[in-house]
Amino acid sequence: MLSKIFFTSCAWGISILSFWSFFMSLKKGIRHLKRLHQIPCSDCKYFTNDYRLKCTVHPINACTEEALGCIDFAPKYNNENNI
Ligand code: SF4
């Protein structure tokens, strides 16, 4: 009887830890994806969309987390003239 309680509680413990680990990984992945979506390069006028030279100003940092907060970011389109 005592061993049954022990193994049942072990099974529940492992299940709960597995679910907790899964949800923590999911939460971490979502946070990382949100951060990657903040990279501004695709909306920047210096972005070439060419894998050989992604950016004419910061070719190494373009499309990486290093580009977050890039001081040379310039919007592709000018909203005032709708160009
Ligand atoms: S200038 Fe900065 S924001 Fe613009 S494409 Fe290059 S790295 Fe990205």
mmCIF file of N, CA and C and ligand atoms in Angstrom:
data_model
loop_
_atom_site.group_PDB
_atom_site.id
_atom_site.type_symbol
_atom_site.label_atom_id
_atom_site.label_comp_id
_atom_site.label_asym_id
_atom_site.label_seq_id
_atom_site.Cartn_x
_atom_site.Cartn_y
_atom_site.Cartn_z
ATOM 1 N N MET A 1 0.822 -1.199 0.000
ATOM 2 C CA MET A 1 0.000 0.000 0.000
ATOM 3 C C MET A 1 0.865 1.261 0.000
ATOM 4 N N LEU A 2 1.938 1.227 0.809
ATOM 5 C CA LEU A 2 2.834 2.388 0.902
ATOM 6 C C LEU A 2 3.586 2.616 -0.410
ATOM 7 N N SER A 3 3.970 1.503 -1.062
ATOM 8 C CA SER A 3 4.684 1.640 -2.339
ATOM 9 C C SER A 3 3.756 2.197 -3.418
ATOM 10 N N LYS A 4 2.481 1.858 -3.361
ATOM 11 C CA LYS A 4 1.513 2.374 -4.342
ATOM 12 C C LYS A 4 1.387 3.890 -4.215
ATOM 13 N N ILE A 5 1.313 4.361 -2.996
ATOM 14 C CA ILE A 5 1.236 5.815 -2.770
ATOM 15 C C ILE A 5 2.518 6.491 -3.248
ATOM 16 N N PHE A 6 3.644 5.849 -2.969
ATOM 17 C CA PHE A 6 4.937 6.422 -3.384
ATOM 18 C C PHE A 6 5.035 6.541 -4.906
ATOM 19 N N PHE A 7 4.706 5.452 -5.617
ATOM 20 C CA PHE A 7 4.831 5.476 -7.080
ATOM 21 C C PHE A 7 3.801 6.403 -7.715
ATOM 22 N N THR A 8 2.617 6.481 -7.129
ATOM 23 C CA THR A 8 1.603 7.403 -7.653
ATOM 24 C C THR A 8 2.057 8.845 -7.500
ATOM 25 N N SER A 9 2.612 9.174 -6.334
ATOM 26 C CA SER A 9 3.073 10.546 -6.137
ATOM 27 C C SER A 9 4.275 10.857 -7.019
ATOM 28 N N CYS A 10 5.146 9.865 -7.268
ATOM 29 C CA CYS A 10 6.263 10.073 -8.198
ATOM 30 C C CYS A 10 5.750 10.335 -9.612
ATOM 31 N N ALA A 11 4.770 9.555 -10.035
ATOM 32 C CA ALA A 11 4.210 9.738 -11.382
ATOM 33 C C ALA A 11 3.589 11.123 -11.519
ATOM 34 N N TRP A 12 2.824 11.548 -10.514
ATOM 35 C CA TRP A 12 2.224 12.888 -10.557
ATOM 36 C C TRP A 12 3.301 13.972 -10.543
ATOM 37 N N GLY A 13 4.319 13.772 -9.747
ATOM 38 C CA GLY A 13 5.406 14.756 -9.679
ATOM 39 C C GLY A 13 6.119 14.904 -11.009
ATOM 40 N N ILE A 14 6.421 13.773 -11.648
ATOM 41 C CA ILE A 14 7.098 13.818 -12.945
ATOM 42 C C ILE A 14 6.203 14.470 -13.995
ATOM 43 N N SER A 15 4.897 14.141 -13.944
ATOM 44 C CA SER A 15 3.971 14.742 -14.910
ATOM 45 C C SER A 15 3.896 16.253 -14.721
ATOM 46 N N ILE A 16 3.772 16.687 -13.487
ATOM 47 C CA ILE A 16 3.671 18.129 -13.215
ATOM 48 C C ILE A 16 4.957 18.850 -13.627
ATOM 49 N N LEU A 17 6.102 18.262 -13.321
ATOM 50 C CA LEU A 17 7.375 18.872 -13.718
ATOM 51 C C LEU A 17 7.519 18.925 -15.239
ATOM 52 N N SER A 18 7.042 17.894 -15.931
ATOM 53 C CA SER A 18 7.116 17.889 -17.402
ATOM 54 C C SER A 18 6.259 19.002 -17.985
ATOM 55 N N PHE A 19 5.012 19.134 -17.485
ATOM 56 C CA PHE A 19 4.135 20.204 -17.979
ATOM 57 C C PHE A 19 4.725 21.576 -17.664
ATOM 58 N N TRP A 20 5.271 21.727 -16.476
ATOM 59 C CA TRP A 20 5.857 23.016 -16.076
ATOM 60 C C TRP A 20 7.035 23.353 -16.986
ATOM 61 N N SER A 21 7.882 22.352 -17.266
ATOM 62 C CA SER A 21 9.030 22.571 -18.143
ATOM 63 C C SER A 21 8.585 22.934 -19.557
ATOM 64 N N PHE A 22 7.546 22.258 -20.030
ATOM 65 C CA PHE A 22 7.030 22.537 -21.375
ATOM 66 C C PHE A 22 6.511 23.970 -21.459
ATOM 67 N N PHE A 23 5.721 24.396 -20.482
ATOM 68 C CA PHE A 23 5.158 25.746 -20.529
ATOM 69 C C PHE A 23 6.226 26.811 -20.333
ATOM 70 N N MET A 24 7.243 26.535 -19.538
ATOM 71 C CA MET A 24 8.327 27.505 -19.374
ATOM 72 C C MET A 24 9.116 27.644 -20.680
ATOM 73 N N SER A 25 9.343 26.524 -21.381
ATOM 74 C CA SER A 25 10.034 26.583 -22.672
ATOM 75 C C SER A 25 9.199 27.341 -23.689
ATOM 76 N N LEU A 26 7.894 27.095 -23.678
ATOM 77 C CA LEU A 26 6.991 27.792 -24.597
ATOM 78 C C LEU A 26 7.012 29.298 -24.334
ATOM 79 N N LYS A 27 6.948 29.660 -23.066
ATOM 80 C CA LYS A 27 6.963 31.074 -22.682
ATOM 81 C C LYS A 27 8.279 31.734 -23.106
ATOM 82 N N LYS A 28 9.390 31.031 -22.920
ATOM 83 C CA LYS A 28 10.697 31.551 -23.305
ATOM 84 C C LYS A 28 10.785 31.716 -24.823
ATOM 85 N N GLY A 29 10.246 30.737 -25.563
ATOM 86 C CA GLY A 29 10.258 30.815 -27.023
ATOM 87 C C GLY A 29 9.434 31.981 -27.535
ATOM 88 N N ILE A 30 8.265 32.197 -26.930
ATOM 89 C CA ILE A 30 7.402 33.311 -27.347
ATOM 90 C C ILE A 30 8.086 34.642 -27.068
ATOM 91 N N ARG A 31 8.737 34.742 -25.905
ATOM 92 C CA ARG A 31 9.455 35.979 -25.561
ATOM 93 C C ARG A 31 10.581 36.250 -26.569
ATOM 94 N N HIS A 32 11.294 35.184 -26.947
ATOM 95 C CA HIS A 32 12.381 35.333 -27.918
ATOM 96 C C HIS A 32 11.835 35.744 -29.287
ATOM 97 N N LEU A 33 10.721 35.143 -29.697
ATOM 98 C CA LEU A 33 10.122 35.506 -30.983
ATOM 99 C C LEU A 33 9.676 36.961 -31.005
ATOM 100 N N LYS A 34 9.072 37.419 -29.896
ATOM 101 C CA LYS A 34 8.651 38.818 -29.826
ATOM 102 C C LYS A 34 9.854 39.742 -29.959
ATOM 103 N N ARG A 35 10.947 39.350 -29.345
ATOM 104 C CA ARG A 35 12.167 40.167 -29.431
ATOM 105 C C ARG A 35 12.691 40.193 -30.870
ATOM 106 N N LEU A 36 12.677 39.049 -31.542
ATOM 107 C CA LEU A 36 13.156 39.003 -32.922
ATOM 108 C C LEU A 36 12.276 39.834 -33.853
ATOM 109 N N HIS A 37 10.965 39.902 -33.552
ATOM 110 C CA HIS A 37 10.070 40.698 -34.389
ATOM 111 C C HIS A 37 10.291 42.196 -34.207
ATOM 112 N N GLN A 38 11.053 42.587 -33.203
ATOM 113 C CA GLN A 38 11.343 44.006 -32.996
ATOM 114 C C GLN A 38 12.543 44.482 -33.806
ATOM 115 N N ILE A 39 13.232 43.575 -34.491
ATOM 116 C CA ILE A 39 14.375 43.964 -35.320
ATOM 117 C C ILE A 39 13.854 44.808 -36.479
ATOM 118 N N PRO A 40 14.351 46.035 -36.619
ATOM 119 C CA PRO A 40 13.731 46.981 -37.555
ATOM 120 C C PRO A 40 14.235 46.898 -38.995
ATOM 121 N N CYS A 41 15.168 46.028 -39.299
ATOM 122 C CA CYS A 41 15.867 46.074 -40.580
ATOM 123 C C CYS A 41 14.951 45.982 -41.807
ATOM 124 N N SER A 42 13.912 45.177 -41.748
ATOM 125 C CA SER A 42 13.080 45.016 -42.945
ATOM 126 C C SER A 42 12.350 46.309 -43.313
ATOM 127 N N ASP A 43 12.232 47.256 -42.387
ATOM 128 C CA ASP A 43 11.572 48.533 -42.670
ATOM 129 C C ASP A 43 12.563 49.674 -42.860
ATOM 130 N N CYS A 44 13.834 49.335 -42.974
ATOM 131 C CA CYS A 44 14.871 50.360 -43.050
ATOM 132 C C CYS A 44 15.291 50.579 -44.510
ATOM 133 N N LYS A 45 15.574 51.804 -44.863
ATOM 134 C CA LYS A 45 15.931 52.083 -46.256
ATOM 135 C C LYS A 45 17.328 51.587 -46.611
ATOM 136 N N TYR A 46 18.144 51.260 -45.631
ATOM 137 C CA TYR A 46 19.473 50.728 -45.914
ATOM 138 C C TYR A 46 19.468 49.215 -46.068
ATOM 139 N N PHE A 47 18.339 48.592 -45.845
ATOM 140 C CA PHE A 47 18.226 47.148 -45.974
ATOM 141 C C PHE A 47 18.091 46.797 -47.453
ATOM 142 N N THR A 48 18.977 45.911 -47.965
ATOM 143 C CA THR A 48 19.003 45.615 -49.400
ATOM 144 C C THR A 48 18.166 44.400 -49.785
ATOM 145 N N ASN A 49 17.801 43.564 -48.812
ATOM 146 C CA ASN A 49 17.073 42.321 -49.076
ATOM 147 C C ASN A 49 17.894 41.365 -49.955
ATOM 148 N N ASP A 50 19.211 41.487 -49.885
ATOM 149 C CA ASP A 50 20.120 40.621 -50.628
ATOM 150 C C ASP A 50 21.001 39.913 -49.609
ATOM 151 N N TYR A 51 21.051 38.589 -49.659
ATOM 152 C CA TYR A 51 21.773 37.855 -48.612
ATOM 153 C C TYR A 51 23.272 38.129 -48.631
ATOM 154 N N ARG A 52 23.798 38.641 -49.766
ATOM 155 C CA ARG A 52 25.239 38.911 -49.834
ATOM 156 C C ARG A 52 25.613 40.191 -49.102
ATOM 157 N N LEU A 53 24.751 41.156 -49.094
ATOM 158 C CA LEU A 53 24.975 42.408 -48.383
ATOM 159 C C LEU A 53 23.617 42.893 -47.883
ATOM 160 N N LYS A 54 23.286 42.490 -46.654
ATOM 161 C CA LYS A 54 21.951 42.790 -46.128
ATOM 162 C C LYS A 54 21.745 44.267 -45.866
ATOM 163 N N CYS A 55 22.813 44.932 -45.448
ATOM 164 C CA CYS A 55 22.694 46.342 -45.097
ATOM 165 C C CYS A 55 23.961 47.052 -45.560
ATOM 166 N N THR A 56 23.803 48.234 -46.101
ATOM 167 C CA THR A 56 24.969 48.973 -46.589
ATOM 168 C C THR A 56 25.681 49.726 -45.466
ATOM 169 N N VAL A 57 25.033 49.867 -44.322
ATOM 170 C CA VAL A 57 25.630 50.612 -43.203
ATOM 171 C C VAL A 57 26.258 49.664 -42.185
ATOM 172 N N HIS A 58 25.482 48.662 -41.760
ATOM 173 C CA HIS A 58 25.966 47.687 -40.770
ATOM 174 C C HIS A 58 25.730 46.275 -41.302
ATOM 175 N N PRO A 59 26.534 45.826 -42.248
ATOM 176 C CA PRO A 59 26.262 44.522 -42.859
ATOM 177 C C PRO A 59 26.344 43.347 -41.899
ATOM 178 N N ILE A 60 27.146 43.463 -40.876
ATOM 179 C CA ILE A 60 27.282 42.336 -39.941
ATOM 180 C C ILE A 60 26.125 42.303 -38.953
ATOM 181 N N ASN A 61 25.652 43.460 -38.538
ATOM 182 C CA ASN A 61 24.593 43.516 -37.530
ATOM 183 C C ASN A 61 23.194 43.379 -38.104
ATOM 184 N N ALA A 62 23.041 43.546 -39.397
ATOM 185 C CA ALA A 62 21.707 43.545 -40.002
ATOM 186 C C ALA A 62 20.982 42.236 -39.743
ATOM 187 N N CYS A 63 19.725 42.333 -39.410
ATOM 188 C CA CYS A 63 18.832 41.192 -39.167
ATOM 189 C C CYS A 63 19.261 40.347 -37.977
ATOM 190 N N THR A 64 20.039 40.890 -37.087
ATOM 191 C CA THR A 64 20.393 40.172 -35.867
ATOM 192 C C THR A 64 19.894 40.984 -34.670
ATOM 193 N N GLU A 65 20.028 40.412 -33.493
ATOM 194 C CA GLU A 65 19.604 41.133 -32.292
ATOM 195 C C GLU A 65 20.461 42.373 -32.054
ATOM 196 N N GLU A 66 21.643 42.420 -32.676
ATOM 197 C CA GLU A 66 22.510 43.602 -32.560
ATOM 198 C C GLU A 66 21.862 44.817 -33.217
ATOM 199 N N ALA A 67 20.946 44.582 -34.151
ATOM 200 C CA ALA A 67 20.298 45.690 -34.853
ATOM 201 C C ALA A 67 19.179 46.336 -34.037
ATOM 202 N N LEU A 68 18.817 45.730 -32.919
ATOM 203 C CA LEU A 68 17.779 46.324 -32.066
ATOM 204 C C LEU A 68 18.287 47.665 -31.548
ATOM 205 N N GLY A 69 17.548 48.705 -31.782
ATOM 206 C CA GLY A 69 17.960 50.032 -31.341
ATOM 207 C C GLY A 69 19.049 50.634 -32.210
ATOM 208 N N CYS A 70 19.156 50.215 -33.449
ATOM 209 C CA CYS A 70 20.182 50.728 -34.360
ATOM 210 C C CYS A 70 19.997 52.238 -34.540
ATOM 211 N N ILE A 71 21.068 52.991 -34.363
ATOM 212 C CA ILE A 71 20.944 54.451 -34.435
ATOM 213 C C ILE A 71 20.887 54.947 -35.878
ATOM 214 N N ASP A 72 21.219 54.098 -36.838
ATOM 215 C CA ASP A 72 21.183 54.508 -38.241
ATOM 216 C C ASP A 72 19.895 54.097 -38.946
ATOM 217 N N PHE A 73 18.937 53.590 -38.187
ATOM 218 C CA PHE A 73 17.665 53.195 -38.800
ATOM 219 C C PHE A 73 17.000 54.404 -39.457
ATOM 220 N N ALA A 74 16.588 54.208 -40.699
ATOM 221 C CA ALA A 74 15.834 55.246 -41.414
ATOM 222 C C ALA A 74 14.659 54.561 -42.099
ATOM 223 N N PRO A 75 13.452 55.037 -41.884
ATOM 224 C CA PRO A 75 12.289 54.361 -42.470
ATOM 225 C C PRO A 75 12.358 54.331 -43.998
ATOM 226 N N LYS A 76 11.886 53.234 -44.561
ATOM 227 C CA LYS A 76 11.907 53.064 -46.010
ATOM 228 C C LYS A 76 11.030 54.084 -46.710
ATOM 229 N N TYR A 77 9.868 54.306 -46.138
ATOM 230 C CA TYR A 77 8.897 55.184 -46.771
ATOM 231 C C TYR A 77 8.714 56.443 -45.960
ATOM 232 N N ASN A 78 8.618 57.539 -46.647
ATOM 233 C CA ASN A 78 8.360 58.812 -45.996
ATOM 234 C C ASN A 78 6.845 58.990 -45.898
ATOM 235 N N ASN A 79 6.321 59.017 -44.699
ATOM 236 C CA ASN A 79 4.867 59.094 -44.518
ATOM 237 C C ASN A 79 4.279 60.418 -44.972
ATOM 238 N N GLU A 80 5.056 61.497 -44.910
ATOM 239 C CA GLU A 80 4.504 62.807 -45.290
ATOM 240 C C GLU A 80 4.218 62.884 -46.788
ATOM 241 N N ASN A 81 5.096 62.305 -47.607
ATOM 242 C CA ASN A 81 4.916 62.396 -49.050
ATOM 243 C C ASN A 81 4.331 61.120 -49.660
ATOM 244 N N ASN A 82 4.112 60.076 -48.818
ATOM 245 C CA ASN A 82 3.617 58.777 -49.273
ATOM 246 C C ASN A 82 4.484 58.209 -50.386
ATOM 247 N N ILE A 83 5.786 58.374 -50.264
ATOM 248 C CA ILE A 83 6.709 57.839 -51.274
ATOM 249 C C ILE A 83 7.107 56.425 -50.902
HETATM 250 S S1 SF4 B 1 21.005 50.603 -40.752
HETATM 251 FE FE1 SF4 B 1 20.575 49.440 -38.848
HETATM 252 S S2 SF4 B 1 18.319 49.139 -38.899
HETATM 253 FE FE2 SF4 B 1 18.953 49.729 -40.968
HETATM 254 S S3 SF4 B 1 19.242 47.776 -42.048
HETATM 255 FE FE3 SF4 B 1 21.247 48.418 -41.236
HETATM 256 S S4 SF4 B 1 21.429 47.389 -39.245
HETATM 257 FE FE4 SF4 B 1 19.258 47.316 -39.835
#
